[in-house]
mmCIF file of C-alpha atoms in Angstrom:
data_model
loop_
_atom_site.group_PDB
_atom_site.id
_atom_site.type_symbol
_atom_site.label_atom_id
_atom_site.label_comp_id
_atom_site.label_asym_id
_atom_site.label_seq_id
_atom_site.Cartn_x
_atom_site.Cartn_y
_atom_site.Cartn_z
ATOM 1 C CA UNK A 134 46.343 70.174 90.764
ATOM 2 C CA UNK A 135 48.111 66.866 90.170
ATOM 3 C CA UNK A 136 50.282 67.321 93.274
ATOM 4 C CA UNK A 137 47.113 67.934 95.274
ATOM 5 C CA UNK A 138 45.426 64.847 93.856
ATOM 6 C CA UNK A 139 48.485 62.691 94.482
ATOM 7 C CA UNK A 140 47.929 63.272 98.208
ATOM 8 C CA UNK A 141 44.197 62.622 98.043
ATOM 9 C CA UNK A 142 43.622 58.938 98.660
ATOM 10 C CA UNK A 143 39.865 59.185 98.242
ATOM 11 C CA UNK A 144 40.152 60.868 94.839
ATOM 12 C CA UNK A 145 42.654 58.253 93.667
ATOM 13 C CA UNK A 146 40.426 55.369 94.768
ATOM 14 C CA UNK A 147 37.402 56.819 93.018
ATOM 15 C CA UNK A 148 39.299 57.512 89.795
ATOM 16 C CA UNK A 149 41.152 54.185 89.709
ATOM 17 C CA UNK A 150 37.966 52.243 90.504
ATOM 18 C CA UNK A 151 36.228 53.930 87.588
ATOM 19 C CA UNK A 152 38.989 53.079 85.117
ATOM 20 C CA UNK A 153 39.083 49.497 86.439
ATOM 21 C CA UNK A 154 35.328 49.205 85.881
ATOM 22 C CA UNK A 155 35.796 49.794 82.141
ATOM 23 C CA UNK A 156 36.926 46.220 81.598
ATOM 24 C CA UNK A 157 39.311 43.435 82.670
ATOM 25 C CA UNK A 158 42.184 44.748 80.531
ATOM 26 C CA UNK A 159 42.000 48.172 82.164
ATOM 27 C CA UNK A 160 41.585 46.723 85.679
ATOM 28 C CA UNK A 161 44.732 44.657 85.169
ATOM 29 C CA UNK A 162 46.692 47.737 84.101
ATOM 30 C CA UNK A 163 45.431 49.794 87.051
ATOM 31 C CA UNK A 164 46.579 47.054 89.446
ATOM 32 C CA UNK A 165 50.077 47.312 87.981
ATOM 33 C CA UNK A 166 50.374 51.083 88.440
ATOM 34 C CA UNK A 167 53.160 51.959 90.936
ATOM 35 C CA UNK A 168 51.355 54.088 93.498
ATOM 36 C CA UNK A 169 49.130 57.031 92.592
ATOM 37 C CA UNK A 170 50.357 57.504 89.067
ATOM 38 C CA UNK A 171 47.863 60.031 87.731
ATOM 39 C CA UNK A 172 49.641 60.409 84.400
ATOM 40 C CA UNK A 173 49.330 56.728 83.491
ATOM 41 C CA UNK A 174 45.803 56.542 84.863
ATOM 42 C CA UNK A 175 44.787 59.404 82.566
ATOM 43 C CA UNK A 176 46.516 57.622 79.683
ATOM 44 C CA UNK A 177 44.461 54.460 80.347
ATOM 45 C CA UNK A 178 41.275 56.524 80.271
ATOM 46 C CA UNK A 179 42.388 58.192 77.038
ATOM 47 C CA UNK A 180 43.017 54.801 75.441
ATOM 48 C CA UNK A 181 39.585 53.550 76.533
ATOM 49 C CA UNK A 182 37.709 56.536 75.127
ATOM 50 C CA UNK A 183 39.727 56.480 71.896
ATOM 51 C CA UNK A 184 38.976 52.807 71.256
ATOM 52 C CA UNK A 185 35.320 53.163 72.182
ATOM 53 C CA UNK A 186 34.850 56.064 69.772
ATOM 54 C CA UNK A 187 36.601 54.211 66.900
ATOM 55 C CA UNK A 188 34.668 50.974 67.360
ATOM 56 C CA UNK A 189 31.294 52.307 68.385
ATOM 57 C CA UNK A 190 28.516 50.312 66.718
ATOM 58 C CA UNK A 191 24.760 50.647 67.044
ATOM 59 C CA UNK A 192 24.306 47.116 68.361
ATOM 60 C CA UNK A 193 26.978 47.536 71.076
ATOM 61 C CA UNK A 194 27.224 50.016 73.898
ATOM 62 C CA UNK A 195 30.504 51.702 74.804
ATOM 63 C CA UNK A 196 30.653 49.596 77.976
ATOM 64 C CA UNK A 197 30.207 46.336 76.052
ATOM 65 C CA UNK A 198 32.957 47.276 73.598
ATOM 66 C CA UNK A 199 35.486 47.981 76.349
ATOM 67 C CA UNK A 200 34.677 44.956 78.494
ATOM 68 C CA UNK A 201 35.381 42.499 75.676
ATOM 69 C CA UNK A 202 38.670 43.984 74.485
ATOM 70 C CA UNK A 203 41.882 41.949 74.590
ATOM 71 C CA UNK A 204 45.364 43.237 75.512
ATOM 72 C CA UNK A 205 46.411 43.064 71.863
ATOM 73 C CA UNK A 206 43.414 45.092 70.716
ATOM 74 C CA UNK A 207 44.016 47.780 73.334
ATOM 75 C CA UNK A 208 47.778 48.237 73.201
ATOM 76 C CA UNK A 209 48.587 48.495 69.515
ATOM 77 C CA UNK A 210 50.929 51.443 70.148
ATOM 78 C CA UNK A 211 48.990 53.587 67.656
ATOM 79 C CA UNK A 212 46.695 56.420 68.696
ATOM 80 C CA UNK A 213 43.557 57.277 66.768
ATOM 81 C CA UNK A 214 44.148 60.156 64.387
ATOM 82 C CA UNK A 215 47.907 59.617 64.362
ATOM 83 C CA UNK A 216 50.052 60.812 61.468
ATOM 84 C CA UNK A 217 50.128 57.356 59.782
ATOM 85 C CA UNK A 218 46.317 57.287 60.037
ATOM 86 C CA UNK A 219 46.280 60.570 58.132
ATOM 87 C CA UNK A 220 48.440 59.181 55.328
ATOM 88 C CA UNK A 221 51.837 60.567 56.318
ATOM 89 C CA UNK A 222 55.040 58.580 55.825
ATOM 90 C CA UNK A 223 56.284 58.411 59.418
ATOM 91 C CA UNK A 224 59.689 56.877 60.159
ATOM 92 C CA UNK A 225 60.906 56.159 63.668
ATOM 93 C CA UNK A 226 64.536 55.710 64.687
ATOM 94 C CA UNK A 227 66.245 54.353 67.788
ATOM 95 C CA UNK A 228 69.791 55.523 68.459
ATOM 96 C CA UNK A 229 71.406 52.299 69.604
ATOM 97 C CA UNK A 230 74.858 52.061 71.216
ATOM 98 C CA UNK A 231 77.054 49.805 69.126
ATOM 99 C CA UNK A 232 78.896 48.507 72.196
ATOM 100 C CA UNK A 233 76.824 47.901 75.340
ATOM 101 C CA UNK A 234 79.764 47.510 77.709
ATOM 102 C CA UNK A 235 81.079 50.936 76.728
ATOM 103 C CA UNK A 236 77.573 52.355 76.916
ATOM 104 C CA UNK A 237 77.113 51.111 80.489
ATOM 105 C CA UNK A 238 80.392 52.723 81.529
ATOM 106 C CA UNK A 239 79.130 55.941 79.936
ATOM 107 C CA UNK A 240 75.933 55.627 81.975
ATOM 108 C CA UNK A 241 77.971 55.241 85.175
ATOM 109 C CA UNK A 242 80.020 58.315 84.324
ATOM 110 C CA UNK A 243 76.855 60.283 83.636
ATOM 111 C CA UNK A 244 75.508 59.375 87.090
ATOM 112 C CA UNK A 245 78.709 60.686 88.675
ATOM 113 C CA UNK A 246 78.402 63.895 86.667
ATOM 114 C CA UNK A 247 74.850 64.421 87.919
ATOM 115 C CA UNK A 248 76.071 64.161 91.508
ATOM 116 C CA UNK A 249 78.922 66.563 90.835
ATOM 117 C CA UNK A 250 76.419 69.014 89.355
ATOM 118 C CA UNK A 251 74.324 69.053 92.523
ATOM 119 C CA UNK A 252 71.771 66.230 92.404
ATOM 120 C CA UNK A 253 71.855 65.785 96.186
ATOM 121 C CA UNK A 254 71.416 69.494 96.873
ATOM 122 C CA UNK A 255 68.610 69.720 94.327
ATOM 123 C CA UNK A 256 66.851 66.716 95.873
ATOM 124 C CA UNK A 257 67.172 68.129 99.400
ATOM 125 C CA UNK A 258 65.848 71.543 98.335
ATOM 126 C CA UNK A 259 62.858 70.026 96.551
ATOM 127 C CA UNK A 260 62.118 67.757 99.498
ATOM 128 C CA UNK A 261 62.173 70.633 101.994
ATOM 129 C CA UNK A 262 59.846 72.720 99.792
ATOM 130 C CA UNK A 263 57.392 69.838 99.391
ATOM 131 C CA UNK A 264 58.253 69.317 95.752
ATOM 132 C CA UNK A 265 58.748 65.567 96.174
ATOM 133 C CA UNK A 266 55.473 64.305 97.696
ATOM 134 C CA UNK A 267 55.516 60.718 98.888
ATOM 135 C CA UNK A 268 54.221 58.274 96.286
ATOM 136 C CA UNK A 269 54.319 60.773 93.425
ATOM 137 C CA UNK A 270 55.722 59.947 90.004
ATOM 138 C CA UNK A 271 58.604 62.407 90.307
ATOM 139 C CA UNK A 272 59.625 60.956 93.681
ATOM 140 C CA UNK A 273 59.901 57.520 92.091
ATOM 141 C CA UNK A 274 62.120 58.847 89.277
ATOM 142 C CA UNK A 275 65.584 57.324 89.033
ATOM 143 C CA UNK A 276 68.011 59.613 90.808
ATOM 144 C CA UNK A 277 65.525 61.338 93.096
ATOM 145 C CA UNK A 278 64.382 58.028 94.572
ATOM 146 C CA UNK A 279 67.870 56.826 95.471
ATOM 147 C CA UNK A 280 68.948 60.299 96.649
ATOM 148 C CA UNK A 281 65.962 60.534 98.999
ATOM 149 C CA UNK A 282 66.678 57.103 100.435
ATOM 150 C CA UNK A 283 70.288 58.134 101.047
ATOM 151 C CA UNK A 284 69.478 61.526 102.578
ATOM 152 C CA UNK A 285 66.705 60.124 104.794
ATOM 153 C CA UNK A 286 68.591 57.072 106.062
ATOM 154 C CA UNK A 287 68.127 56.498 109.789
ATOM 155 C CA UNK A 288 71.783 55.769 110.604
ATOM 156 C CA UNK A 289 73.208 58.881 108.928
ATOM 157 C CA UNK A 290 76.640 60.105 109.974
ATOM 158 C CA UNK A 291 78.998 62.695 108.537
ATOM 159 C CA UNK A 292 81.499 61.600 105.903
ATOM 160 C CA UNK A 293 79.954 58.147 105.581
ATOM 161 C CA UNK A 294 81.792 56.867 102.512
ATOM 162 C CA UNK A 295 80.253 53.407 102.787
ATOM 163 C CA UNK A 296 76.678 54.691 102.682
ATOM 164 C CA UNK A 297 77.556 57.063 99.851
ATOM 165 C CA UNK A 298 79.168 54.280 97.801
ATOM 166 C CA UNK A 299 76.061 52.121 98.260
ATOM 167 C CA UNK A 300 73.896 55.035 97.135
ATOM 168 C CA UNK A 301 75.969 55.639 93.992
ATOM 169 C CA UNK A 302 75.860 51.918 93.193
ATOM 170 C CA UNK A 303 72.059 51.855 93.574
ATOM 171 C CA UNK A 304 71.668 54.984 91.429
ATOM 172 C CA UNK A 305 73.927 53.710 88.637
ATOM 173 C CA UNK A 306 72.441 50.201 88.713
ATOM 174 C CA UNK A 307 68.887 51.523 88.399
ATOM 175 C CA UNK A 308 69.943 53.727 85.487
ATOM 176 C CA UNK A 309 71.637 50.840 83.685
ATOM 177 C CA UNK A 310 68.607 48.622 84.235
ATOM 178 C CA UNK A 311 66.385 51.310 82.750
ATOM 179 C CA UNK A 312 68.678 51.593 79.712
ATOM 180 C CA UNK A 313 68.511 47.810 79.287
ATOM 181 C CA UNK A 314 64.703 47.871 79.403
ATOM 182 C CA UNK A 315 64.628 50.620 76.804
ATOM 183 C CA UNK A 316 66.697 48.497 74.440
ATOM 184 C CA UNK A 317 64.451 45.492 75.024
ATOM 185 C CA UNK A 318 61.336 47.573 74.438
ATOM 186 C CA UNK A 319 62.585 49.076 71.178
ATOM 187 C CA UNK A 320 63.796 45.697 69.890
ATOM 188 C CA UNK A 321 60.201 44.460 70.219
ATOM 189 C CA UNK A 322 58.801 47.466 68.351
ATOM 190 C CA UNK A 323 59.113 46.622 64.662
ATOM 191 C CA UNK A 324 58.303 50.183 63.580
ATOM 192 C CA UNK A 325 61.695 51.534 64.737
ATOM 193 C CA UNK A 326 64.811 51.488 62.612
ATOM 194 C CA UNK A 327 67.946 50.905 64.684
ATOM 195 C CA UNK A 328 70.766 53.373 64.037
ATOM 196 C CA UNK A 329 74.176 52.418 65.492
ATOM 197 C CA UNK A 330 75.968 55.003 67.625
ATOM 198 C CA UNK A 331 79.735 54.517 67.721
ATOM 199 C CA UNK A 332 80.449 54.701 71.448
ATOM 200 C CA UNK A 333 84.225 54.861 71.040
ATOM 201 C CA UNK A 334 84.092 57.921 68.769
ATOM 202 C CA UNK A 335 84.168 61.482 70.084
ATOM 203 C CA UNK A 336 80.769 63.154 70.420
ATOM 204 C CA UNK A 337 80.773 65.296 67.288
ATOM 205 C CA UNK A 338 81.847 62.451 65.054
ATOM 206 C CA UNK A 339 79.369 59.900 66.400
ATOM 207 C CA UNK A 340 76.469 62.383 66.226
ATOM 208 C CA UNK A 341 77.360 63.225 62.633
ATOM 209 C CA UNK A 342 77.596 59.561 61.696
ATOM 210 C CA UNK A 343 74.198 58.716 63.233
ATOM 211 C CA UNK A 344 72.584 61.764 61.629
ATOM 212 C CA UNK A 345 74.005 60.717 58.285
ATOM 213 C CA UNK A 346 72.571 57.202 58.631
ATOM 214 C CA UNK A 347 69.145 58.632 59.468
ATOM 215 C CA UNK A 348 69.302 60.991 56.494
ATOM 216 C CA UNK A 349 70.078 58.082 54.158
ATOM 217 C CA UNK A 350 67.159 56.040 55.522
ATOM 218 C CA UNK A 351 64.842 59.012 55.009
ATOM 219 C CA UNK A 352 65.771 58.974 51.306
ATOM 220 C CA UNK A 353 64.521 55.398 50.915
ATOM 221 C CA UNK A 354 61.145 54.689 49.377
ATOM 222 C CA UNK A 355 58.485 53.318 51.760
ATOM 223 C CA UNK A 356 59.061 49.833 50.360
ATOM 224 C CA UNK A 357 62.835 50.114 50.776
ATOM 225 C CA UNK A 358 62.422 51.414 54.320
ATOM 226 C CA UNK A 359 60.211 48.436 55.209
ATOM 227 C CA UNK A 360 62.966 46.163 53.917
ATOM 228 C CA UNK A 361 65.451 48.031 56.123
ATOM 229 C CA UNK A 362 63.298 47.169 59.137
ATOM 230 C CA UNK A 363 63.305 43.483 58.224
ATOM 231 C CA UNK A 364 64.102 41.182 61.148
ATOM 232 C CA UNK A 365 63.491 37.878 59.372
ATOM 233 C CA UNK A 366 66.992 36.646 60.079
ATOM 234 C CA UNK A 367 68.910 33.467 60.710
ATOM 235 C CA UNK A 368 72.304 33.857 62.370
ATOM 236 C CA UNK A 369 72.873 37.279 60.832
ATOM 237 C CA UNK A 370 71.672 36.407 57.338
ATOM 238 C CA UNK A 371 68.439 37.612 55.777
ATOM 239 C CA UNK A 372 65.989 34.832 55.048
ATOM 240 C CA UNK A 373 66.713 33.991 51.441
ATOM 241 C CA UNK A 374 70.387 34.886 51.682
ATOM 242 C CA UNK A 375 72.410 38.064 51.709
ATOM 243 C CA UNK A 376 73.686 40.431 54.378
ATOM 244 C CA UNK A 377 71.382 42.094 56.875
ATOM 245 C CA UNK A 378 70.210 45.689 56.434
ATOM 246 C CA UNK A 379 71.869 48.171 58.813
ATOM 247 C CA UNK A 380 68.888 48.376 61.175
ATOM 248 C CA UNK A 381 68.363 44.627 61.460
ATOM 249 C CA UNK A 382 72.091 44.013 61.960
ATOM 250 C CA UNK A 383 72.285 46.704 64.662
ATOM 251 C CA UNK A 384 69.277 45.227 66.449
ATOM 252 C CA UNK A 385 70.739 41.725 66.270
ATOM 253 C CA UNK A 386 74.136 42.876 67.545
ATOM 254 C CA UNK A 387 72.467 44.685 70.454
ATOM 255 C CA UNK A 388 70.569 41.564 71.456
ATOM 256 C CA UNK A 389 73.563 39.248 71.134
ATOM 257 C CA UNK A 390 75.753 41.529 73.266
ATOM 258 C CA UNK A 391 73.321 41.016 76.138
ATOM 259 C CA UNK A 392 74.836 37.617 76.817
ATOM 260 C CA UNK A 393 78.128 39.125 77.999
ATOM 261 C CA UNK A 394 76.613 41.959 80.067
ATOM 262 C CA UNK A 395 76.502 39.715 83.139
ATOM 263 C CA UNK A 396 80.274 40.201 83.253
ATOM 264 C CA UNK A 397 79.999 44.001 83.404
ATOM 265 C CA UNK A 398 81.946 45.571 86.277
ATOM 266 C CA UNK A 399 81.072 49.080 87.328
ATOM 267 C CA UNK A 400 83.932 51.411 88.177
ATOM 268 C CA UNK A 401 84.213 54.981 89.408
ATOM 269 C CA UNK A 402 85.814 57.613 87.225
ATOM 270 C CA UNK A 403 85.726 60.790 89.324
ATOM 271 C CA UNK A 404 84.126 59.894 92.673
ATOM 272 C CA UNK A 405 87.043 57.677 93.679
ATOM 273 C CA UNK A 406 88.325 57.303 97.219
ATOM 274 C CA UNK A 407 90.636 60.162 98.168
ATOM 275 C CA UNK A 408 89.585 62.440 95.304
ATOM 276 C CA UNK A 409 88.605 66.076 95.782
ATOM 277 C CA UNK A 410 85.393 65.376 93.855
ATOM 278 C CA UNK A 411 84.326 62.732 96.354
ATOM 279 C CA UNK A 412 85.075 65.000 99.323
ATOM 280 C CA UNK A 413 83.090 67.819 97.702
ATOM 281 C CA UNK A 414 79.991 65.713 97.151
ATOM 282 C CA UNK A 415 80.210 64.188 100.636
ATOM 283 C CA UNK A 416 80.441 67.662 102.162
ATOM 284 C CA UNK A 417 77.374 68.707 100.174
ATOM 285 C CA UNK A 418 75.471 65.663 101.442
ATOM 286 C CA UNK A 419 76.363 66.510 105.058
ATOM 287 C CA UNK A 420 75.079 70.102 104.879
#
């Protein structure tokens, strides 16, 4: 149904106009939606109805409540009837790379692995079967978007290493930018405890270490856990003196490392010029 609606301009206009009519805050969010994003439009409607039902008062209509809401009142990040609302002790964790340079190189390697595992073939097959409709959310997803642009380029020629290199760069850059935005978003969310992930360690060891840190934080009392989340810092020292808790220190380190990321240089690991892996992927792209 959603794929059908994503191609129906009239249905989108009617639905988006209705959500926009709920109030200035919702109209602003609708204007920012990238194309016909039905998922996020439904989410906006869900937020509106949830807030209206929680704040419904006899002297105010649902429409009046929604039209006078502010951004802060709407986007608290907490849904009505959530587990904290029901009295549960909910603890959220963000697995944060301890070294952002190493993490970005890992991201680049992961992008190469996706290509070696058939991303271009998968994209082409989906496109031919109509599984990637223009303007849809999945078509805008990182990986599919860049692959489609590469496969549908107007000046295509066989074995075009230059075009392929530009495609890989665009794919990896978009993925790194998304990872950066995730870190920024979680740093702003004070409900998440930051757990460092040792990027230089082998997988089993770093997973075990992170799991152990989470387990220890789960043993803390609610008051102790709130202290762990503390970000009231000054140059790496808790206000009042003393060392930072693990979460606050990890968050601070992540933010401070951002200053040197402008010196990051991407480099290929497997899709290097003259390698069998590169020739394999290029041949797949030319099919």
